[in-house]
Amino acid sequence: MQQDSKQQEHGHAAHAQHHEHRHMAFADAEKAAVKFNSPTRDEWQKPEEIVAALDLQAGETIADIGAGTGYLVAHLSKAVGKSGTVIAIDAEDAMIEYLASRVEALGPATVIPHKVRPDGPKLADASVDAIVILDTWHHIEARPEYAKTLFAALRTGGRLVIVDSPLEAEIGPPAQMRISPEQVMQELSAAGFQVRIADESMPRHYLVVAGKG
Ligand SMILES: C[S@@+](CC[C@H](N)C(=O)[O-])C[C@H]1O[C@@H](n2cnc3c(N)ncnc32)[C@H](O)[C@@H]1O
């Protein structure tokens, strides 16, 4: 994954290769977890900054799109607490199975693994308070349409945070998959969001905050 090799993200060398991985096995998810959930990841991923940008309150419902092996779910769960809910969304069966095997460990919030197709998060309108997309927005193909579904899924006052790799970062996805923060802002504002680039201290990522007024 990102700390292991330049121009190669989480073992996905390019979109084509990503699609080959679509039917990964549970064992592959366990292998991915060794990297995604590495105990040293917090040092550069700064999950506390992502959680702060989401402005989460106890009892809220947050969707983590592209939840993978639950690295961020653990942090989100603590922020919304026992009365809160984390919907852990992924397009890969193996990731969903892996998440399902860990829902108790990912407490105290109620954690709901949610399998989706790649073209939409399958969330009801006005059903969530916040959405986070970590290292996954660049995997979404029809982003303008996808952004509209995110806007609809959020309640009024809802927040969307997208964390992804800058074009110039030394470590991250292949160059052809990267999206600039300015492009992300454009995609989200076209869907109706109020957007800004947040201050952060992550060496490998930017953080875009979008609000539904
Ligand atoms: C690079 S991993 C990041 C995982 C996690 N967010 C993290 O940072 O550890 C990308 C994840 O997004 C999922 N994914 C890719 N495209 C997706 C889509 N269109 N909808 C939902 N999940 C998707 C993949 O299966 C994978 O688990």
Coordinates of C-alpha atoms and ligand atoms in Angstrom, one line a residue:
M1 CA 0.0 0.0 0.0
Q2 CA 0.9 3.6 0.1
Q3 CA 3.9 3.4 2.4
D4 CA 5.3 0.4 0.6
S5 CA 5.7 1.6 -3.0
K6 CA 5.6 4.7 -5.1
Q7 CA 3.0 4.9 -7.9
Q8 CA 1.2 1.8 -6.6
E9 CA -1.8 2.1 -4.4
H10 CA -2.9 -0.7 -2.1
G11 CA -1.7 -3.3 -4.7
H12 CA -3.9 -1.8 -7.4
A13 CA -1.6 -0.7 -10.2
A14 CA -4.3 0.7 -12.4
H15 CA -8.0 0.7 -13.1
A16 CA -7.8 -2.4 -15.2
Q17 CA -6.0 -4.2 -12.5
H18 CA -8.5 -2.9 -9.9
H19 CA -11.4 -4.5 -11.9
E20 CA -9.5 -7.8 -11.9
H21 CA -9.5 -7.6 -8.1
R22 CA -13.3 -7.1 -7.9
H23 CA -13.9 -10.7 -6.9
M24 CA -11.2 -10.9 -4.3
A25 CA -11.3 -13.6 -1.7
F26 CA -11.7 -13.2 2.1
A27 CA -8.0 -14.2 2.4
D28 CA -7.1 -11.2 0.2
A29 CA -9.1 -8.9 2.5
E30 CA -7.2 -10.3 5.5
K31 CA -3.9 -9.7 3.6
A32 CA -5.1 -6.1 2.7
A33 CA -5.9 -5.5 6.4
V34 CA -2.3 -6.1 7.4
K35 CA -1.5 -3.0 5.3
F36 CA -4.6 -0.9 5.6
N37 CA -4.9 -1.4 9.3
S38 CA -1.1 -1.1 10.0
P39 CA -0.4 0.2 13.5
T40 CA 1.8 2.9 12.0
R41 CA -0.7 4.3 9.6
D42 CA -2.1 6.8 12.1
E43 CA 1.3 8.6 12.0
W44 CA 0.7 9.8 8.4
Q45 CA -3.0 9.3 7.9
K46 CA -3.9 11.6 10.9
P47 CA -7.4 10.0 11.4
E48 CA -8.1 12.6 14.2
E49 CA -7.9 15.3 11.5
I50 CA -10.4 13.5 9.3
V51 CA -12.7 12.9 12.2
A52 CA -12.4 16.6 13.3
A53 CA -13.3 17.8 9.7
L54 CA -16.5 15.6 9.9
D55 CA -17.6 17.4 13.0
L56 CA -19.3 14.3 14.3
Q57 CA -21.6 14.3 17.2
A58 CA -22.6 11.5 19.5
G59 CA -25.5 9.5 18.1
E60 CA -25.0 10.5 14.5
T61 CA -25.0 8.2 11.5
I62 CA -22.0 8.3 9.2
A63 CA -21.4 6.4 6.0
D64 CA -17.8 5.4 5.1
I65 CA -17.7 4.7 1.4
G66 CA -14.9 2.4 0.4
A67 CA -14.5 1.3 4.0
G68 CA -12.1 -1.5 3.0
T69 CA -10.9 -3.4 6.1
G70 CA -12.4 -0.8 8.5
Y71 CA -9.3 1.3 9.3
L72 CA -11.3 4.5 9.5
V73 CA -14.5 2.8 10.8
A74 CA -12.8 2.2 14.1
H75 CA -12.1 5.9 14.5
L76 CA -15.6 7.0 13.3
S77 CA -17.2 4.5 15.7
K78 CA -15.5 6.1 18.7
A79 CA -16.6 9.6 17.5
V80 CA -20.3 8.8 17.2
G81 CA -20.3 6.5 20.2
K82 CA -22.6 3.8 21.5
S83 CA -25.7 5.5 20.3
G84 CA -24.2 6.2 16.8
T85 CA -24.1 4.2 13.6
V86 CA -21.3 3.7 11.0
I87 CA -22.5 2.3 7.7
A88 CA -19.4 0.7 6.3
I89 CA -19.9 0.6 2.5
D90 CA -17.8 -1.3 0.0
A91 CA -18.2 -2.8 -3.5
E92 CA -16.1 -5.9 -2.7
D93 CA -17.8 -8.9 -1.2
A94 CA -14.6 -9.9 0.6
M95 CA -14.3 -6.5 2.3
I96 CA -17.9 -6.7 3.4
E97 CA -17.3 -10.2 4.8
Y98 CA -14.2 -9.0 6.6
L99 CA -16.1 -6.0 8.1
A100 CA -19.0 -8.3 9.1
S101 CA -16.6 -10.5 11.0
R102 CA -15.4 -7.5 13.0
V103 CA -18.5 -5.5 13.8
E104 CA -18.2 -6.1 17.5
A105 CA -14.5 -5.2 17.5
L106 CA -15.3 -2.0 15.6
G107 CA -17.7 -0.8 18.4
P108 CA -18.9 1.1 20.4
A109 CA -21.1 2.3 17.6
T110 CA -23.5 0.1 15.6
V111 CA -21.5 -0.9 12.5
I112 CA -23.5 -1.9 9.5
P113 CA -21.5 -3.4 6.6
H114 CA -23.2 -2.4 3.4
K115 CA -22.5 -4.0 0.0
V116 CA -23.0 -1.8 -3.0
R117 CA -22.5 -1.7 -6.7
P118 CA -19.7 0.6 -7.9
D119 CA -22.1 3.1 -9.4
G120 CA -23.9 4.2 -6.2
P121 CA -23.8 4.1 -2.4
K122 CA -27.4 2.8 -2.1
L123 CA -28.4 5.2 0.7
A124 CA -31.9 6.5 1.2
D125 CA -32.4 10.2 0.8
A126 CA -31.7 12.3 3.9
S127 CA -30.6 9.2 5.8
V128 CA -27.1 10.1 7.0
D129 CA -25.5 13.0 8.9
A130 CA -22.0 12.6 7.4
I131 CA -20.2 10.8 4.7
V132 CA -16.4 10.1 4.4
I133 CA -14.5 8.8 1.4
L134 CA -10.9 7.9 2.2
D135 CA -8.6 6.9 -0.7
T136 CA -11.6 5.9 -2.8
W137 CA -13.0 8.9 -4.7
H138 CA -10.5 8.3 -7.4
H139 CA -12.0 4.8 -7.9
I140 CA -15.5 6.2 -8.6
E141 CA -16.1 6.4 -12.4
A142 CA -19.1 8.7 -12.9
R143 CA -18.3 11.1 -10.1
P144 CA -20.6 14.0 -11.0
E145 CA -23.6 11.7 -10.8
Y146 CA -22.2 10.0 -7.8
A147 CA -21.8 13.3 -6.0
K148 CA -25.5 14.1 -6.6
T149 CA -26.5 10.8 -4.9
L150 CA -24.3 11.8 -1.9
F151 CA -26.0 15.2 -1.7
A152 CA -29.4 13.5 -1.7
A153 CA -28.3 11.0 1.0
L154 CA -27.2 13.7 3.5
R155 CA -29.6 15.4 5.8
T156 CA -29.7 19.2 5.8
G157 CA -26.5 20.3 7.7
G158 CA -24.7 17.1 6.6
R159 CA -21.0 17.0 5.9
L160 CA -19.0 15.1 3.3
V161 CA -15.3 14.7 3.6
I162 CA -13.1 13.4 0.8
V163 CA -9.5 12.5 1.4
D164 CA -7.3 11.6 -1.5
S165 CA -3.8 11.9 -3.0
P166 CA -2.5 15.1 -4.6
L167 CA -1.2 14.9 -8.2
E168 CA 2.3 15.6 -7.0
A169 CA 2.5 13.3 -3.9
E170 CA 5.4 10.9 -4.0
I171 CA 3.3 8.0 -2.7
G172 CA -0.2 7.3 -3.9
P173 CA -2.3 5.8 -6.7
P174 CA -1.0 5.6 -10.3
A175 CA -0.7 9.1 -11.7
Q176 CA -3.5 8.5 -14.3
M177 CA -5.9 7.8 -11.5
R178 CA -5.3 10.9 -9.4
I179 CA -7.7 13.8 -9.1
S180 CA -6.7 17.2 -7.9
P181 CA -8.4 18.8 -5.0
E182 CA -9.7 21.6 -7.3
Q183 CA -11.4 19.0 -9.5
V184 CA -13.0 17.3 -6.5
M185 CA -14.3 20.7 -5.4
Q186 CA -15.7 21.4 -8.8
E187 CA -17.4 18.0 -8.9
L188 CA -19.0 18.5 -5.5
S189 CA -20.0 22.1 -6.0
A190 CA -21.8 21.1 -9.2
A191 CA -23.8 18.7 -7.1
G192 CA -24.9 21.5 -4.8
F193 CA -22.4 21.3 -2.0
Q194 CA -20.6 24.3 -0.3
V195 CA -16.9 23.2 -0.5
R196 CA -13.5 24.1 0.9
I197 CA -10.1 22.6 1.2
A198 CA -9.3 22.1 4.8
D199 CA -6.1 22.7 6.6
E200 CA -4.4 19.5 7.6
S201 CA -1.0 18.0 8.3
M202 CA -1.2 14.8 6.3
P203 CA 2.0 14.4 4.2
R204 CA 0.3 12.3 1.5
H205 CA -3.3 13.5 1.2
Y206 CA -5.6 16.5 0.9
L207 CA -8.9 16.9 2.6
V208 CA -12.0 18.5 1.0
V209 CA -14.9 19.3 3.2
A210 CA -18.3 19.7 1.6
G211 CA -21.5 20.8 3.4
K212 CA -25.2 20.5 2.6
G213 CA -26.6 23.8 3.8
Ligands
LIG1 C1 -7.8 2.0 -1.5 S1 -9.0 1.1 -0.6 C2 -9.3 2.2 0.8 C3 -9.9 1.5 1.9 C4 -10.1 2.4 3.1 N1 -10.9 3.6 2.9 C5 -8.8 2.8 3.7 O1 -8.4 3.9 3.5 O2 -8.2 1.9 4.4 C6 -10.4 1.4 -1.7 C7 -11.7 0.7 -1.2 O3 -12.8 1.2 -1.9 C8 -13.5 0.1 -2.4 N2 -14.2 0.6 -3.6 C9 -13.6 0.9 -4.8 N3 -14.5 1.4 -5.7 C10 -15.7 1.5 -5.0 C11 -17.0 1.9 -5.3 N4 -17.3 2.4 -6.5 N5 -17.9 1.9 -4.4 C12 -17.7 1.4 -3.1 N6 -16.4 0.9 -2.8 C13 -15.5 1.0 -3.7 C14 -12.5 -1.0 -2.6 O4 -13.1 -2.3 -2.6 C15 -11.6 -0.8 -1.5 O5 -12.0 -1.5 -0.3

